[in-house]
Amino acid sequence: MNKRTFIKYCTSLAGISLVGRNFAGAATTFPVNRYNMKKSGTLKLRYAPYTLQLKHAFTLATSSRTTTPVVLTELEFEGITGYGEASMPPYLGESHESVLKFLAEVDLSRFSDPFLLEDILIYVDNVMPGNYAAKASIDIALHDLIGKITGQPCYRLFGLNPAKTPLTSFTIGLDSPEIIKQKVEEAEPYRILKVKLGRDNDREMIETIRSLTDKPLCVDVNQGWTDRNHSLEMAHWLHEKGVIFLEQPMPRSRKDDIAWLTQNSPLPIIGDEAIQHADDIVSQKDVYSGVNIKLMKCGGMHAARNMIGLARALGLKVMIGCMTETSCAVSAAAQLSPLVDWCDLDGNLLISNDVFDGMKITGGKVTLPDRPGIGVIKLT
Ligand code: MG
């Protein structure tokens, strides 16, 4: 079957005609779901601030909070709307104010074709430096929009197999033994637990969890340890306790100490706070065993896909994570999860006021909805 016949075959399964462009740029006709897309139109960006309420105070080695600010975006083209989201945990330095200011500067009306994704995202990236969560909110909405126009889930447009999604972990923050017990019970549907360490009761946390479950654990220290010998000693102890990897054990500035730990540790050492963009992967390929990629750090799905490819080429392990987010941004990250070794996509489950329905966890595994785009439905 040649390329043109293949496209006709695939799109005939979906139903209706759409005028689009083939890989060589020549006009071609292929059917898509429910929609005859015009060649051109107007991209309209809308956005609104929203505050996520956390079910439990989220306590890390360096901070504690009960809310997370987000901005919800919508990108409309010819009556079809794609959804996006920016989530702003304090450590990335973005806020409601900064994201709204950034989005007010963006003029997408200059683009008449949402399929010019590369051009659109380069324009958005050049509006202002930084502001990666704000940029992700447009990137996610654009991917959702393109999926909806073509009637295909993003994972299909990326050529990914939804059966290859990994298990996801459920996060247990730093807390008292009583609350930890409650959280372990809440985490019953999950087959891997992620434990936040980095305070003076690390061993007590692990012993408490181990008295309740023998599930595999991953540990995130969020830069909380300062001594490399202590970090190595803990890595060996955690290995014996059934931990499968250790994330950001020391401050990101301690490259030499972390590289030494990675060389000597029985556990893979994953970089999170230290690795936000593709150039960080290149510069720290010998410091870490792997990278935790998040849409809010790197600017969205397009950048994340590129980072995954780069990390793989350099022989690194890859996980995909999230912030506290609604099911919108979490479902966007989930579209890429067939590409990674591990995922940590529970941010939507840590909040009490989600406004989207999206990806689900079934038997501890990410399950991608059979819906176009990022696969979400807005609930309110
Ligand atoms: Mg982390």
Short mmCIF file of C-alpha atoms and ligand atoms in Angstrom, two decimals:
data_model
loop_
_atom_site.label_atom_id
_atom_site.label_comp_id
_atom_site.label_asym_id
_atom_site.label_seq_id
_atom_site.Cartn_x
_atom_site.Cartn_y
_atom_site.Cartn_z
CA MET A 1 0.00 0.00 0.00
CA ASN A 2 1.58 3.33 -0.98
CA LYS A 3 1.46 6.42 1.27
CA ARG A 4 -1.51 8.02 -0.44
CA THR A 5 -3.53 4.80 -0.44
CA PHE A 6 -2.62 4.28 3.21
CA ILE A 7 -3.84 7.76 4.19
CA LYS A 8 -7.07 7.18 2.27
CA TYR A 9 -7.50 3.82 4.02
CA CYS A 10 -6.90 5.27 7.50
CA THR A 11 -9.10 8.26 7.01
CA SER A 12 -11.89 6.23 5.44
CA LEU A 13 -12.18 4.56 8.83
CA ALA A 14 -12.83 7.96 10.37
CA GLY A 15 -15.53 9.17 8.05
CA ILE A 16 -15.62 12.63 6.47
CA SER A 17 -13.50 14.63 4.05
CA LEU A 18 -10.95 17.23 4.92
CA VAL A 19 -8.69 19.21 2.66
CA GLY A 20 -5.14 18.99 4.00
CA ARG A 21 -1.56 18.73 2.80
CA ASN A 22 0.57 15.70 2.24
CA PHE A 23 4.15 15.35 3.40
CA ALA A 24 5.50 17.00 0.26
CA GLY A 25 3.27 20.03 0.81
CA ALA A 26 0.95 19.33 -2.14
CA ALA A 27 -2.78 19.55 -1.65
CA THR A 28 -4.44 16.23 -0.99
CA THR A 29 -7.85 15.15 0.22
CA PHE A 30 -8.37 12.89 3.19
CA PRO A 31 -11.46 12.24 5.26
CA VAL A 32 -11.68 13.06 8.94
CA ASN A 33 -14.27 12.86 11.62
CA ARG A 34 -17.36 15.07 11.43
CA TYR A 35 -15.60 18.11 10.06
CA ASN A 36 -14.80 19.68 6.72
CA MET A 37 -11.89 21.89 7.66
CA LYS A 38 -11.32 25.01 5.70
CA LYS A 39 -7.79 25.65 4.49
CA SER A 40 -7.68 28.80 6.54
CA GLY A 41 -9.49 30.46 9.40
CA THR A 42 -8.74 32.29 12.60
CA LEU A 43 -7.08 30.92 15.71
CA LYS A 44 -8.67 32.40 18.81
CA LEU A 45 -6.95 32.08 22.19
CA ARG A 46 -8.94 32.38 25.43
CA TYR A 47 -7.68 31.90 28.99
CA ALA A 48 -8.74 32.17 32.61
CA PRO A 49 -6.96 31.80 35.96
CA TYR A 50 -8.02 28.95 38.27
CA THR A 51 -6.79 27.71 41.64
CA LEU A 52 -6.41 24.00 42.36
CA GLN A 53 -7.32 22.84 45.87
CA LEU A 54 -5.13 20.00 47.11
CA LYS A 55 -6.71 17.10 49.00
CA HIS A 56 -3.72 17.02 51.38
CA ALA A 57 -1.10 19.68 52.09
CA PHE A 58 1.70 18.92 49.60
CA THR A 59 4.91 18.84 51.61
CA LEU A 60 8.32 18.53 50.01
CA ALA A 61 11.82 18.77 51.46
CA THR A 62 11.84 22.53 50.91
CA SER A 63 8.18 23.68 50.96
CA SER A 64 4.52 22.96 51.81
CA ARG A 65 1.31 24.22 50.17
CA THR A 66 -2.46 23.53 49.90
CA THR A 67 -3.21 25.20 46.54
CA THR A 68 -1.60 25.49 43.11
CA PRO A 69 -2.36 28.33 40.67
CA VAL A 70 -3.15 27.27 37.09
CA VAL A 71 -4.38 29.03 33.96
CA LEU A 72 -6.82 27.18 31.68
CA THR A 73 -6.57 27.98 27.98
CA GLU A 74 -8.79 27.37 24.96
CA LEU A 75 -7.70 27.59 21.35
CA GLU A 76 -10.58 27.77 18.88
CA PHE A 77 -10.46 27.29 15.12
CA GLU A 78 -13.57 27.22 12.95
CA GLY A 79 -15.82 26.23 15.87
CA ILE A 80 -13.53 23.47 17.26
CA THR A 81 -11.88 24.07 20.64
CA GLY A 82 -8.63 22.63 21.97
CA TYR A 83 -7.92 22.76 25.71
CA GLY A 84 -4.66 23.58 27.45
CA GLU A 85 -3.33 24.38 30.88
CA ALA A 86 -0.43 26.11 32.62
CA SER A 87 0.38 24.91 36.15
CA MET A 88 2.69 27.03 38.27
CA PRO A 89 4.36 25.33 41.24
CA PRO A 90 6.38 27.94 43.17
CA TYR A 91 9.83 26.61 42.26
CA LEU A 92 9.46 27.43 38.56
CA GLY A 93 8.81 31.11 39.29
CA GLU A 94 5.63 31.55 37.23
CA SER A 95 2.33 32.84 38.64
CA HIS A 96 -1.19 33.78 37.59
CA GLU A 97 0.12 37.27 36.90
CA SER A 98 3.09 36.20 34.77
CA VAL A 99 1.10 33.69 32.71
CA LEU A 100 -1.77 36.12 32.05
CA LYS A 101 0.75 38.78 31.08
CA PHE A 102 2.47 36.38 28.68
CA LEU A 103 -0.75 35.16 27.08
CA ALA A 104 -1.92 38.76 26.58
CA GLU A 105 1.18 39.30 24.45
CA VAL A 106 0.46 36.33 22.19
CA ASP A 107 -1.30 37.10 18.89
CA LEU A 108 -2.29 33.85 17.20
CA SER A 109 -4.62 35.62 14.78
CA ARG A 110 -1.56 35.96 12.52
CA PHE A 111 -1.82 32.20 11.83
CA SER A 112 -4.61 30.93 9.62
CA ASP A 113 -3.64 27.23 9.73
CA PRO A 114 -3.37 25.35 13.06
CA PHE A 115 -1.37 22.59 11.32
CA LEU A 116 1.60 24.98 11.12
CA LEU A 117 2.53 23.74 14.57
CA GLU A 118 6.28 24.30 14.19
CA ASP A 119 5.81 27.91 13.04
CA ILE A 120 3.23 28.66 15.72
CA LEU A 121 5.33 27.26 18.56
CA ILE A 122 8.49 29.03 17.38
CA TYR A 123 6.51 32.29 17.34
CA VAL A 124 5.15 31.61 20.85
CA ASP A 125 8.64 30.74 22.14
CA ASN A 126 9.96 34.05 20.83
CA VAL A 127 7.24 36.20 22.42
CA MET A 128 9.25 36.32 25.66
CA PRO A 129 12.02 34.21 27.17
CA GLY A 130 11.12 31.75 29.95
CA ASN A 131 7.39 31.41 30.77
CA TYR A 132 7.44 27.69 29.96
CA ALA A 133 4.18 26.82 31.73
CA ALA A 134 2.45 29.61 29.79
CA LYS A 135 3.98 28.27 26.57
CA ALA A 136 2.88 24.74 27.47
CA SER A 137 -0.71 25.95 27.85
CA ILE A 138 -0.72 26.99 24.18
CA ASP A 139 1.20 23.93 22.99
CA ILE A 140 -1.25 21.56 24.71
CA ALA A 141 -4.31 23.40 23.37
CA LEU A 142 -2.81 23.33 19.86
CA HIS A 143 -2.16 19.58 19.98
CA ASP A 144 -5.69 19.03 21.31
CA LEU A 145 -7.10 21.20 18.53
CA ILE A 146 -5.18 19.38 15.77
CA GLY A 147 -6.31 16.04 17.18
CA LYS A 148 -9.92 17.16 17.24
CA ILE A 149 -9.77 18.54 13.69
CA THR A 150 -8.36 15.25 12.40
CA GLY A 151 -10.57 13.16 14.69
CA GLN A 152 -7.52 11.33 16.11
CA PRO A 153 -5.99 11.01 19.58
CA CYS A 154 -2.55 12.62 19.78
CA TYR A 155 -0.93 9.26 20.52
CA ARG A 156 -2.13 8.04 17.10
CA LEU A 157 -0.83 11.15 15.37
CA PHE A 158 2.53 10.43 17.07
CA GLY A 159 2.38 6.79 15.94
CA LEU A 160 2.34 5.43 19.50
CA ASN A 161 0.81 2.23 20.79
CA PRO A 162 -1.64 2.91 23.65
CA ALA A 163 -1.08 -0.63 24.93
CA LYS A 164 2.52 0.35 25.76
CA THR A 165 1.71 2.90 28.46
CA PRO A 166 3.70 2.23 31.65
CA LEU A 167 2.57 1.84 35.24
CA THR A 168 2.23 5.15 37.04
CA SER A 169 3.27 5.90 40.59
CA PHE A 170 1.15 7.57 43.25
CA THR A 171 2.88 10.20 45.38
CA ILE A 172 3.10 10.01 49.15
CA GLY A 173 4.30 13.40 50.48
CA LEU A 174 6.21 14.05 53.70
CA ASP A 175 3.76 13.58 56.56
CA SER A 176 2.97 12.05 59.94
CA PRO A 177 2.72 8.23 60.19
CA GLU A 178 -1.09 8.50 60.58
CA ILE A 179 -1.53 10.51 57.36
CA ILE A 180 0.97 8.29 55.52
CA LYS A 181 -1.10 5.26 56.47
CA GLN A 182 -4.21 6.99 55.09
CA LYS A 183 -2.40 7.87 51.85
CA VAL A 184 -1.11 4.33 51.37
CA GLU A 185 -4.71 3.14 51.64
CA GLU A 186 -5.79 5.75 49.07
CA ALA A 187 -3.04 4.46 46.80
CA GLU A 188 -4.50 0.94 46.72
CA PRO A 189 -5.17 1.04 42.91
CA TYR A 190 -1.51 1.85 42.20
CA ARG A 191 1.27 -0.69 41.82
CA ILE A 192 4.16 1.74 42.44
CA LEU A 193 4.37 4.39 45.18
CA LYS A 194 6.49 7.52 44.97
CA VAL A 195 7.78 8.66 48.33
CA LYS A 196 8.99 12.19 49.03
CA LEU A 197 12.05 12.23 51.29
CA GLY A 198 14.61 14.84 52.30
CA ARG A 199 13.86 15.61 55.92
CA ASP A 200 15.16 14.14 59.17
CA ASN A 201 12.62 11.28 59.30
CA ASP A 202 13.45 9.58 55.97
CA ARG A 203 14.02 6.10 57.37
CA GLU A 204 10.89 6.35 59.53
CA MET A 205 8.84 7.28 56.40
CA ILE A 206 10.11 4.24 54.50
CA GLU A 207 9.71 1.89 57.49
CA THR A 208 6.12 3.13 58.00
CA ILE A 209 5.26 2.50 54.35
CA ARG A 210 7.02 -0.86 54.36
CA SER A 211 4.94 -1.92 57.38
CA LEU A 212 1.84 -1.32 55.22
CA THR A 213 2.79 -2.52 51.73
CA ASP A 214 5.50 -4.32 49.78
CA LYS A 215 4.79 -2.45 46.52
CA PRO A 216 7.85 -1.15 44.62
CA LEU A 217 8.76 2.38 45.68
CA CYS A 218 10.49 5.24 43.93
CA VAL A 219 11.98 8.02 46.00
CA ASP A 220 12.09 11.75 45.23
CA VAL A 221 14.30 13.84 47.51
CA ASN A 222 13.59 17.17 45.74
CA GLN A 223 17.22 18.31 46.34
CA GLY A 224 16.85 17.69 50.07
CA TRP A 225 20.14 15.91 50.87
CA THR A 226 23.39 17.81 51.08
CA ASP A 227 26.06 15.18 51.75
CA ARG A 228 27.13 12.74 49.04
CA ASN A 229 28.25 10.03 51.47
CA HIS A 230 24.88 10.20 53.23
CA SER A 231 23.19 10.04 49.80
CA LEU A 232 25.14 6.91 48.84
CA GLU A 233 24.45 5.27 52.19
CA MET A 234 20.74 6.01 51.75
CA ALA A 235 20.82 4.71 48.15
CA HIS A 236 22.13 1.35 49.37
CA TRP A 237 19.61 1.23 52.23
CA LEU A 238 16.72 2.18 49.92
CA HIS A 239 17.84 -0.44 47.40
CA GLU A 240 17.48 -3.08 50.11
CA LYS A 241 14.01 -1.68 50.88
CA GLY A 242 12.71 -2.27 47.35
CA VAL A 243 13.20 1.21 45.91
CA ILE A 244 13.64 1.21 42.11
CA PHE A 245 15.09 4.69 41.49
CA LEU A 246 16.15 7.86 43.27
CA GLU A 247 15.14 11.28 41.97
CA GLN A 248 17.05 14.54 42.46
CA PRO A 249 18.82 13.54 45.71
CA MET A 250 20.94 16.69 46.04
CA PRO A 251 20.67 20.33 44.89
CA ARG A 252 20.98 20.66 41.14
CA SER A 253 24.10 22.82 41.54
CA ARG A 254 25.99 19.84 43.05
CA LYS A 255 26.83 18.26 39.69
CA ASP A 256 30.11 16.63 40.74
CA ASP A 257 28.60 15.07 43.85
CA ILE A 258 25.58 13.77 41.91
CA ALA A 259 27.78 12.37 39.12
CA TRP A 260 29.84 10.54 41.79
CA LEU A 261 26.63 9.22 43.35
CA THR A 262 25.35 8.04 39.94
CA GLN A 263 28.61 6.15 39.35
CA ASN A 264 28.47 4.41 42.72
CA SER A 265 24.75 4.04 43.44
CA PRO A 266 22.94 0.70 43.12
CA LEU A 267 19.87 2.74 42.06
CA PRO A 268 19.40 4.82 38.89
CA ILE A 269 19.65 8.54 39.71
CA ILE A 270 17.04 10.66 37.90
CA GLY A 271 17.36 14.40 37.31
CA ASP A 272 14.23 16.52 37.71
CA GLU A 273 14.82 20.06 38.99
CA ALA A 274 18.24 20.00 37.26
CA ILE A 275 16.91 19.13 33.81
CA GLN A 276 14.26 21.35 32.31
CA HIS A 277 15.17 21.62 28.62
CA ALA A 278 16.96 19.74 25.87
CA ASP A 279 20.27 21.54 26.45
CA ASP A 280 20.20 20.42 30.11
CA ILE A 281 20.05 16.81 28.93
CA VAL A 282 23.14 17.32 26.78
CA SER A 283 25.12 19.12 29.49
CA GLN A 284 24.18 16.61 32.23
CA LYS A 285 24.16 13.34 30.36
CA ASP A 286 27.04 12.11 32.51
CA VAL A 287 25.57 13.40 35.78
CA TYR A 288 22.32 11.40 35.87
CA SER A 289 21.09 7.97 34.77
CA GLY A 290 17.85 9.43 33.51
CA VAL A 291 15.57 12.43 33.25
CA ASN A 292 12.10 13.34 34.52
CA ILE A 293 10.45 15.30 31.70
CA LYS A 294 7.48 17.54 32.51
CA LEU A 295 5.43 19.64 30.12
CA MET A 296 5.45 22.65 32.45
CA LYS A 297 9.24 22.68 32.63
CA CYS A 298 9.98 22.29 28.94
CA GLY A 299 7.10 24.19 27.32
CA GLY A 300 4.75 21.43 26.18
CA MET A 301 4.24 18.20 24.25
CA HIS A 302 6.36 19.17 21.25
CA ALA A 303 9.43 20.00 23.34
CA ALA A 304 8.85 16.93 25.51
CA ARG A 305 8.83 14.62 22.48
CA ASN A 306 12.09 16.12 21.30
CA MET A 307 13.62 15.69 24.77
CA ILE A 308 12.53 12.06 24.94
CA GLY A 309 14.24 11.36 21.62
CA LEU A 310 17.40 13.15 22.72
CA ALA A 311 17.55 11.35 26.07
CA ARG A 312 17.11 7.99 24.33
CA ALA A 313 19.88 8.79 21.86
CA LEU A 314 22.18 9.52 24.80
CA GLY A 315 21.29 6.25 26.52
CA LEU A 316 19.35 7.80 29.40
CA LYS A 317 16.32 6.43 31.19
CA VAL A 318 13.18 8.53 30.70
CA MET A 319 10.24 9.22 32.94
CA ILE A 320 7.41 11.64 32.35
CA GLY A 321 5.99 13.52 35.30
CA CYS A 322 3.59 16.33 36.07
CA MET A 323 2.84 19.10 38.52
CA THR A 324 -0.41 19.33 40.46
CA GLU A 325 -2.61 19.83 37.42
CA THR A 326 -6.13 19.15 36.22
CA SER A 327 -6.78 16.12 34.02
CA CYS A 328 -6.13 18.43 31.05
CA ALA A 329 -2.34 18.75 31.34
CA VAL A 330 -1.97 15.28 32.89
CA SER A 331 -3.82 13.73 29.93
CA ALA A 332 -1.58 15.65 27.52
CA ALA A 333 1.53 14.18 29.17
CA ALA A 334 -0.10 10.74 29.16
CA GLN A 335 -0.30 10.86 25.35
CA LEU A 336 3.52 10.56 25.34
CA SER A 337 3.73 7.88 28.01
CA PRO A 338 4.13 4.89 25.61
CA LEU A 339 7.63 6.33 24.96
CA VAL A 340 8.93 6.30 28.55
CA ASP A 341 10.23 3.84 31.15
CA TRP A 342 8.24 5.18 34.09
CA CYS A 343 5.58 7.76 34.61
CA ASP A 344 4.40 9.80 37.54
CA LEU A 345 1.07 11.13 36.35
CA ASP A 346 -1.03 11.53 39.45
CA GLY A 347 -1.25 15.33 39.71
CA ASN A 348 -4.96 15.34 38.88
CA LEU A 349 -5.67 12.84 41.65
CA LEU A 350 -4.14 15.07 44.30
CA ILE A 351 -6.73 17.84 43.76
CA SER A 352 -10.39 18.11 44.79
CA ASN A 353 -11.64 20.49 42.06
CA ASP A 354 -10.68 18.94 38.69
CA VAL A 355 -12.62 20.43 35.78
CA PHE A 356 -11.76 17.80 33.16
CA ASP A 357 -12.30 14.10 32.61
CA GLY A 358 -9.37 12.47 30.86
CA MET A 359 -6.82 9.70 31.19
CA LYS A 360 -7.52 7.01 33.75
CA ILE A 361 -5.42 4.62 35.81
CA THR A 362 -6.51 1.02 35.37
CA GLY A 363 -4.71 -1.62 37.39
CA GLY A 364 -2.00 0.96 38.09
CA LYS A 365 -1.42 1.54 34.37
CA VAL A 366 -2.08 4.69 32.35
CA THR A 367 -5.15 4.20 30.15
CA LEU A 368 -5.54 6.62 27.25
CA PRO A 369 -9.11 7.62 26.33
CA ASP A 370 -10.27 6.74 22.83
CA ARG A 371 -11.06 10.38 22.15
CA PRO A 372 -9.40 12.84 19.77
CA GLY A 373 -6.65 15.23 20.78
CA ILE A 374 -5.47 14.90 24.37
CA GLY A 375 -8.66 12.97 25.13
CA VAL A 376 -10.34 15.24 27.65
CA ILE A 377 -13.90 16.44 28.22
CA LYS A 378 -14.50 19.68 30.10
CA LEU A 379 -16.81 19.08 33.03
CA THR A 380 -17.99 22.61 33.81
MG MG B 1 10.68 15.30 41.25
#
